[in-house]
Short mmCIF file of C-alpha atoms in Angstrom, two decimals:
data_model
loop_
_atom_site.label_atom_id
_atom_site.label_comp_id
_atom_site.label_asym_id
_atom_site.label_seq_id
_atom_site.Cartn_x
_atom_site.Cartn_y
_atom_site.Cartn_z
CA MET K 1 31.51 -15.55 -12.86
CA ASP K 2 30.50 -17.84 -15.54
CA SER K 3 28.21 -16.31 -18.61
CA LEU K 4 24.78 -17.97 -17.13
CA GLN K 5 25.68 -16.45 -13.52
CA ALA K 6 26.09 -12.75 -15.56
CA GLU K 7 23.51 -13.04 -18.13
CA GLN K 8 21.22 -13.75 -15.11
CA ALA K 9 22.78 -10.64 -13.12
CA ALA K 10 21.58 -8.45 -16.03
CA ARG K 11 17.85 -9.73 -15.89
CA GLU K 12 17.89 -9.20 -12.47
CA LYS K 13 19.33 -5.70 -12.98
CA ALA K 14 17.06 -4.55 -15.93
CA ALA K 15 13.81 -5.98 -14.35
CA PHE K 16 15.03 -3.63 -11.25
CA TRP K 17 15.21 -0.54 -13.35
CA ASP K 18 11.99 -1.59 -15.23
CA GLY K 19 10.38 -1.76 -11.78
CA VAL K 20 12.14 1.69 -11.07
CA ARG K 21 10.65 3.25 -14.13
CA ILE K 22 7.45 2.04 -13.16
CA SER K 23 7.17 3.38 -10.06
CA ALA K 24 8.35 6.63 -10.47
CA PRO K 25 4.63 8.39 -11.22
CA THR K 26 3.76 7.36 -7.93
CA MET K 27 6.93 9.20 -5.71
CA PRO K 28 5.08 12.43 -5.93
CA GLY K 29 2.08 11.48 -4.33
CA LEU K 30 3.65 9.40 -1.33
CA VAL K 31 6.61 12.26 -0.76
CA ALA K 32 2.87 13.71 0.13
CA TRP K 33 1.79 10.97 1.95
CA GLY K 34 4.90 10.60 4.04
CA ALA K 35 4.66 14.52 4.75
CA VAL K 36 1.42 14.04 5.89
CA THR K 37 2.10 11.40 8.26
CA GLY K 38 5.09 13.03 9.43
CA MET K 39 3.74 15.99 10.33
CA VAL K 40 0.77 14.45 12.68
CA LEU K 41 3.53 12.41 14.47
CA VAL K 42 5.25 15.64 15.84
CA GLN K 43 1.96 17.63 16.26
CA SER K 44 0.91 14.52 18.47
CA GLY K 45 3.93 14.89 21.02
CA LEU K 46 6.60 12.78 19.45
CA SER K 47 10.04 14.53 19.96
CA LEU K 48 11.84 15.02 16.38
CA TRP K 49 13.96 11.86 17.30
CA GLN K 50 11.27 9.71 18.45
CA ALA K 51 9.10 10.66 14.94
CA ILE K 52 12.52 9.74 13.40
CA VAL K 53 13.64 6.38 14.52
CA MET K 54 9.85 5.50 14.17
CA THR K 55 9.42 6.28 10.56
CA LEU K 56 12.20 4.97 9.83
CA MET K 57 12.04 1.74 11.58
CA VAL K 58 8.09 0.84 11.32
CA TYR K 59 7.44 1.73 7.89
CA ALA K 60 3.65 1.85 8.11
CA GLY K 61 2.22 4.54 8.51
CA SER K 62 -1.54 3.49 9.35
CA ALA K 63 0.08 1.94 12.56
CA GLN K 64 2.43 4.69 13.42
CA LEU K 65 -0.85 7.31 13.31
CA ALA K 66 -2.68 4.64 15.52
CA VAL K 67 0.40 4.12 18.10
CA LEU K 68 0.13 7.97 19.00
CA PRO K 69 -1.83 8.25 21.51
CA LEU K 70 -1.27 5.43 23.62
CA ILE K 71 2.98 6.16 23.21
CA VAL K 72 1.62 9.95 24.94
CA ALA K 73 -0.68 8.46 27.33
CA GLY K 74 2.19 6.16 28.47
CA ALA K 75 0.18 3.24 28.14
CA PRO K 76 2.00 0.19 28.52
CA VAL K 77 3.95 -1.64 25.98
CA TRP K 78 2.10 -4.59 25.20
CA LEU K 79 -1.11 -2.74 24.30
CA ILE K 80 1.32 -0.08 21.83
CA PHE K 81 2.61 -3.72 20.77
CA LEU K 82 -0.66 -5.61 20.09
CA THR K 83 -2.77 -1.91 18.44
CA ALA K 84 0.49 -1.61 15.74
CA LEU K 85 -0.31 -5.80 15.49
CA LEU K 86 -4.28 -5.49 15.01
CA VAL K 87 -3.84 -2.14 12.55
CA ASN K 88 -0.84 -3.90 10.69
CA PHE K 89 -3.63 -7.06 10.27
CA ARG K 90 -4.64 -5.91 6.85
CA PHE K 91 -0.85 -6.30 5.18
CA ILE K 92 -1.15 -10.60 5.78
CA ILE K 93 -3.64 -10.22 2.76
CA PHE K 94 -1.42 -8.09 0.78
CA SER K 95 1.49 -11.05 1.68
CA ALA K 96 -0.68 -13.72 -0.17
CA VAL K 97 -0.45 -12.09 -3.47
CA VAL K 98 3.15 -11.16 -3.82
CA GLY K 99 4.55 -13.57 -1.01
CA PRO K 100 4.09 -16.84 -2.98
CA HIS K 101 6.64 -15.83 -5.33
CA PHE K 102 9.25 -16.03 -3.54
CA SER K 103 8.75 -19.26 -2.04
CA HIS K 104 12.11 -20.93 -3.24
CA LEU K 105 13.94 -17.83 -1.09
CA HIS K 106 15.77 -18.73 2.63
CA TRP K 107 13.38 -17.61 5.37
CA THR K 108 15.32 -14.54 6.76
CA ARG K 109 15.67 -13.25 3.27
CA ARG K 110 11.88 -14.00 2.60
CA LEU K 111 11.31 -11.70 5.64
CA TRP K 112 13.55 -9.61 4.63
CA TYR K 113 12.28 -8.57 1.34
CA GLY K 114 8.47 -9.09 3.50
CA TYR K 115 9.16 -6.29 5.04
CA PHE K 116 8.99 -3.48 2.32
CA ASN K 117 6.33 -5.35 0.21
CA ALA K 118 3.70 -2.58 0.72
CA ASP K 119 0.51 -1.13 -0.66
CA LEU K 120 1.82 0.21 -3.92
CA VAL K 121 4.77 -2.46 -4.15
CA MET K 122 1.30 -5.26 -3.74
CA ALA K 123 -0.40 -3.25 -6.40
CA PHE K 124 2.32 -3.73 -9.49
CA PHE K 125 3.74 -6.40 -9.09
CA PRO K 126 1.49 -8.80 -9.88
CA GLN K 127 0.75 -6.77 -12.99
CA ARG K 128 3.55 -8.08 -14.24
CA PHE K 129 3.96 -11.36 -12.48
CA PRO K 130 0.72 -12.56 -11.94
CA GLN K 131 -0.17 -16.05 -10.23
CA HIS K 132 -0.07 -18.09 -13.24
CA THR K 133 3.88 -17.36 -13.54
CA LEU K 134 4.70 -18.90 -9.01
CA SER K 135 7.33 -21.85 -10.90
CA LYS K 136 9.09 -18.88 -12.38
CA PRO K 137 11.62 -17.19 -10.23
CA THR K 138 12.83 -14.62 -13.66
CA GLY K 139 13.29 -11.70 -13.06
CA LYS K 140 10.71 -10.86 -10.06
CA LEU K 141 13.71 -10.33 -7.28
CA GLY K 142 15.10 -7.43 -9.00
CA TYR K 143 11.96 -6.77 -10.12
CA PHE K 144 10.16 -5.65 -6.42
CA MET K 145 13.10 -4.44 -5.44
CA GLY K 146 13.07 -2.14 -7.89
CA LEU K 147 9.29 -1.48 -6.62
CA ALA K 148 10.11 -1.55 -2.54
CA MET K 149 13.42 0.86 -3.32
CA PRO K 150 11.40 4.09 -4.72
CA THR K 151 8.51 3.37 -2.74
CA TRP K 152 10.42 2.91 0.50
CA CYS K 153 12.93 6.20 -0.62
CA SER K 154 9.71 8.81 -1.36
CA TRP K 155 7.55 7.60 1.54
CA GLN K 156 10.78 8.10 3.83
CA LEU K 157 11.99 11.59 2.43
CA GLY K 158 8.19 12.53 2.40
CA SER K 159 8.28 11.46 6.58
CA LEU K 160 11.28 13.05 6.55
CA ILE K 161 9.84 16.76 5.27
CA GLY K 162 6.94 16.42 7.13
CA ILE K 163 8.77 15.86 10.42
CA LEU K 164 11.39 18.81 9.75
CA LEU K 165 8.43 21.41 8.26
CA ALA K 166 5.56 19.82 10.85
CA SER K 167 4.60 23.65 11.57
CA GLN K 168 5.35 25.22 8.22
CA ILE K 169 2.56 23.00 6.32
CA PRO K 170 -0.55 24.72 6.82
CA ARG K 171 -2.99 21.45 7.23
CA GLU K 172 -6.25 22.71 4.95
CA TRP K 173 -3.61 22.22 1.81
CA GLY K 174 -4.55 18.62 2.06
CA ILE K 175 -1.91 17.34 0.86
CA GLY K 176 -2.04 13.82 1.80
CA PHE K 177 -5.11 14.05 -1.29
CA ALA K 178 -2.05 13.58 -3.16
CA GLY K 179 -1.85 9.94 -1.89
CA THR K 180 -5.65 9.53 -2.47
CA LEU K 181 -5.09 10.28 -6.10
CA VAL K 182 -2.27 8.55 -6.80
CA LEU K 183 -4.26 4.90 -5.97
CA LEU K 184 -7.13 6.27 -7.91
CA GLY K 185 -4.93 6.64 -10.62
CA LEU K 186 -3.36 3.19 -10.51
CA THR K 187 -7.25 1.35 -9.61
CA ILE K 188 -8.98 2.35 -12.91
CA PRO K 189 -6.22 0.66 -14.79
CA LEU K 190 -6.70 -2.54 -12.61
CA ILE K 191 -10.64 -2.62 -13.80
CA VAL K 192 -9.73 -4.92 -16.05
CA ASN K 193 -13.41 -7.38 -16.01
CA ARG K 194 -16.94 -6.88 -14.41
CA ALA K 195 -15.67 -8.93 -11.60
CA THR K 196 -13.09 -7.04 -10.37
CA LEU K 197 -15.72 -3.70 -11.07
CA ALA K 198 -18.09 -5.63 -9.05
CA GLY K 199 -15.07 -6.17 -6.31
CA VAL K 200 -14.29 -2.71 -6.45
CA ILE K 201 -17.68 -1.14 -5.45
CA VAL K 202 -18.57 -3.96 -2.71
CA ALA K 203 -15.44 -2.94 -1.33
CA SER K 204 -15.75 0.82 -1.15
CA GLY K 205 -18.69 0.50 -0.05
CA VAL K 206 -17.95 -1.34 2.86
CA ALA K 207 -14.67 0.29 3.52
CA VAL K 208 -17.32 3.60 3.90
CA ALA K 209 -19.81 1.66 6.07
CA ALA K 210 -17.21 -0.33 8.55
CA SER K 211 -14.59 2.68 8.70
CA GLY K 212 -15.82 3.21 12.37
CA LEU K 213 -14.43 -0.62 13.14
CA PRO K 214 -10.93 0.03 15.20
CA TYR K 215 -7.75 -0.86 14.54
CA ARG K 216 -8.24 0.13 10.97
CA PHE K 217 -10.48 -3.68 10.67
CA GLY K 218 -12.84 -2.26 8.69
CA LEU K 219 -10.05 -2.60 5.75
CA VAL K 220 -10.03 -5.84 5.98
CA VAL K 221 -13.94 -6.84 6.37
CA ALA K 222 -13.99 -4.97 3.05
CA MET K 223 -10.81 -6.63 1.70
CA LEU K 224 -12.86 -9.82 2.58
CA ALA K 225 -16.58 -8.80 1.08
CA GLY K 226 -15.01 -7.37 -2.10
CA ILE K 227 -13.61 -10.74 -2.56
CA ALA K 228 -16.10 -12.70 -2.33
CA ALA K 229 -18.31 -10.28 -4.67
CA SER K 230 -15.29 -10.64 -7.88
CA VAL K 231 -15.55 -14.47 -7.26
CA THR K 232 -19.11 -14.84 -6.76
CA ILE K 233 -19.59 -12.41 -9.51
CA ASP K 234 -16.63 -14.70 -11.38
CA ARG K 235 -18.51 -17.58 -10.53
CA ILE K 236 -21.96 -16.46 -12.59
CA THR K 237 -21.23 -15.19 -15.25
CA GLY K 238 -18.40 -17.62 -15.82
CA SER K 239 -15.49 -15.78 -17.09
CA ALA K 240 -12.36 -15.87 -15.93
CA THR K 241 -9.43 -12.60 -15.77
CA ASP K 242 -7.92 -12.58 -19.52
CA GLN K 243 -4.62 -13.93 -18.21
CA GLU K 244 -5.66 -16.77 -17.33
CA ARG K 245 -8.02 -17.18 -20.35
CA GLY K 246 -4.77 -15.83 -22.45
CA LYS K 247 -2.14 -18.27 -20.70
CA SER K 248 -3.52 -21.04 -19.27
CA MET M 1 9.20 6.92 28.67
CA SER M 2 12.25 6.35 29.09
CA VAL M 3 14.95 6.27 25.19
CA ILE M 4 15.82 2.49 25.90
CA ASP M 5 12.06 1.79 26.52
CA TYR M 6 11.02 3.80 23.87
CA LEU M 7 13.54 2.19 21.17
CA TRP M 8 12.38 -1.23 22.43
CA LEU M 9 9.38 -0.01 21.32
CA MET M 10 9.55 0.68 18.02
CA VAL M 11 12.20 -3.15 17.06
CA LEU M 12 8.40 -4.58 18.63
CA MET M 13 6.78 -2.61 15.90
CA ALA M 14 8.67 -3.11 13.22
CA LEU M 15 8.46 -6.93 13.65
CA THR M 16 4.61 -6.27 13.71
CA THR M 17 5.65 -4.57 10.26
CA ALA M 18 7.59 -7.04 8.85
CA VAL M 19 5.59 -10.15 10.32
CA THR M 20 2.58 -9.12 8.72
CA ARG M 21 4.17 -7.90 5.45
CA SER M 22 6.39 -10.75 5.25
CA PHE M 23 3.29 -13.60 6.44
CA PHE M 24 2.93 -15.16 2.85
CA PHE M 25 6.27 -14.98 2.42
CA LEU M 26 6.97 -17.11 4.99
CA LEU M 27 4.00 -19.77 4.99
CA ALA M 28 2.98 -19.86 1.10
CA ASP M 29 3.33 -22.03 -0.72
CA SER M 30 4.26 -22.12 -5.02
CA ARG M 31 2.18 -24.77 -5.45
CA MET M 32 -1.61 -22.61 -4.31
CA PRO M 33 -4.52 -24.07 -5.23
CA PRO M 34 -6.23 -22.59 -7.90
CA TRP M 35 -9.28 -20.83 -7.27
CA LEU M 36 -7.39 -19.17 -4.09
CA GLN M 37 -4.38 -17.83 -6.59
CA HIS M 38 -7.83 -16.60 -8.78
CA ALA M 39 -9.05 -14.60 -6.14
CA LEU M 40 -6.03 -13.54 -5.08
CA GLY M 41 -5.51 -11.36 -8.63
CA TYR M 42 -8.41 -9.87 -7.43
CA VAL M 43 -6.94 -8.32 -4.64
CA PRO M 44 -4.97 -5.37 -5.96
CA ALA M 45 -7.59 -3.71 -7.06
CA ILE M 46 -9.41 -4.38 -3.79
CA ALA M 47 -7.32 -3.52 -1.31
CA LEU M 48 -6.64 0.31 -3.04
CA ALA M 49 -10.42 1.04 -3.82
CA ALA M 50 -11.14 0.27 -0.23
CA ILE M 51 -7.85 2.98 0.86
CA ILE M 52 -9.01 5.32 -0.82
CA ALA M 53 -13.44 5.25 -0.98
CA PRO M 54 -13.60 6.54 3.07
CA ASP M 55 -11.23 9.58 1.68
CA LEU M 56 -13.49 10.55 -1.94
CA LEU M 57 -16.51 9.07 0.11
CA MET M 58 -16.48 10.81 3.19
CA SER M 59 -16.06 13.74 4.78
CA GLY M 60 -15.78 14.21 9.00
CA GLY M 61 -16.42 10.83 9.38
CA GLN M 62 -19.61 11.46 7.69
CA LEU M 63 -20.72 10.17 4.18
CA ALA M 64 -20.55 12.68 1.98
CA ILE M 65 -21.37 11.97 -1.40
CA ASN M 66 -22.44 15.60 -2.34
CA PRO M 67 -21.57 18.47 -4.58
CA SER M 68 -19.70 20.59 -1.36
CA ASN M 69 -17.67 17.13 -0.91
CA ALA M 70 -14.41 18.73 -2.54
CA LYS M 71 -12.21 15.48 -2.42
CA LEU M 72 -15.67 13.51 -3.75
CA LEU M 73 -15.60 16.35 -6.89
CA ALA M 74 -12.15 17.07 -7.75
CA GLY M 75 -11.90 12.44 -7.55
CA ILE M 76 -14.31 12.44 -10.32
CA ALA M 77 -13.14 15.00 -12.26
CA ALA M 78 -9.11 12.93 -12.16
CA THR M 79 -10.87 10.06 -12.52
CA ILE M 80 -12.62 11.59 -16.02
CA PHE M 81 -9.11 13.35 -16.76
CA PHE M 82 -6.94 9.67 -16.60
CA LEU M 83 -9.58 7.52 -19.03
CA LEU M 84 -8.83 10.27 -21.41
CA THR M 85 -4.82 11.10 -20.82
CA ARG M 86 -3.90 7.62 -18.76
CA HIS M 87 -1.03 9.40 -17.61
CA LEU M 88 -0.28 9.62 -13.64
CA ILE M 89 1.22 12.38 -12.48
CA SER M 90 -0.94 14.69 -14.65
CA THR M 91 -3.64 12.81 -13.32
CA LEU M 92 -2.24 13.60 -10.00
CA ALA M 93 -1.86 17.66 -10.89
CA PHE M 94 -5.31 17.67 -12.27
CA GLY M 95 -6.87 16.75 -9.29
CA MET M 96 -4.92 18.33 -6.72
CA ALA M 97 -5.42 21.87 -9.03
CA VAL M 98 -8.88 20.88 -8.69
CA PHE M 99 -9.62 20.02 -5.31
CA THR M 100 -7.37 23.27 -4.32
CA LEU M 101 -9.56 25.57 -6.61
CA LEU M 102 -12.61 24.46 -5.23
CA ARG M 103 -11.00 24.87 -1.64
CA LEU M 104 -10.40 27.82 -2.12
CA PHE M 105 -12.88 29.55 -4.23
CA ALA M 106 -15.99 27.59 -3.64
CA PRO M 107 -16.26 26.40 -0.13
CA ALA M 108 -19.41 26.09 0.79
CA LEU M 109 -20.19 25.78 -3.18
#
């Protein structure tokens, strides 16, 4: 290996551990969240092996929960597939935040990395690599995997705990609330200006109002409304985000 | 559902995860229009807020902005705690403690 390659590898490795360090505090919340999902899988009628295979392969909590009644009722495979697809629709918006940074990779690798682009990864990644760093690939893969691997591991660990201990964790403990608290702690520092605050308020309101929509479409509607609110406030006040003001 | 059918279904479901999550990994170009790049900058905060808002503000499928909503109270307490400490794990512990105490000792409030 020549020295340039070695240097690059070292930089990716350092970025990986940066990612692990910054996402580590979220793990207890993710484990708790996974545990709740795992418990429901078993309690709704999946067998042990069915629940474990689903968790390890599908890696999408809401979709897993949404298809449970269909599987238990013996619904046709295409209907279950379609339901999962619709519930996962919101991930498309997540992918727009991180995906463009990896447009230089071969498509099979983009598909592989994309699979791991969960909510938390999407929340952390742009804090280190905002949109104006699109053309600079250094450290991104390492950092991405440093966020994605602990996220995958803690979610799966939690899910397996939930599946195996399903009957031993009382539901009224509300341990899933730990996941909400972690996301709350991640959201607050992201609210850096009035435009973001407006988007957060509008998205929260719409998410509540539209929570009855099927396939978690309420989340999609809420996100679109929130983005529209942020951009509008931006236009009115003429303020850009701090990052953009500083660097471009 | 037979074992083979179930495994096929899991493959299909994993595909829905992979395809939606990697959608703009596969399609995007690094030369996005500036307005879109700018708008995407708001997505993380907005998406997280949209995920947590129903859990905090609703109870049993109904809007519950009132003092008997233990999650809302614990969420407010956790927010104040986080703003003061900026520490995620202790905020998580604090929020769960407040939530659990409210649940156990003030179920009707």
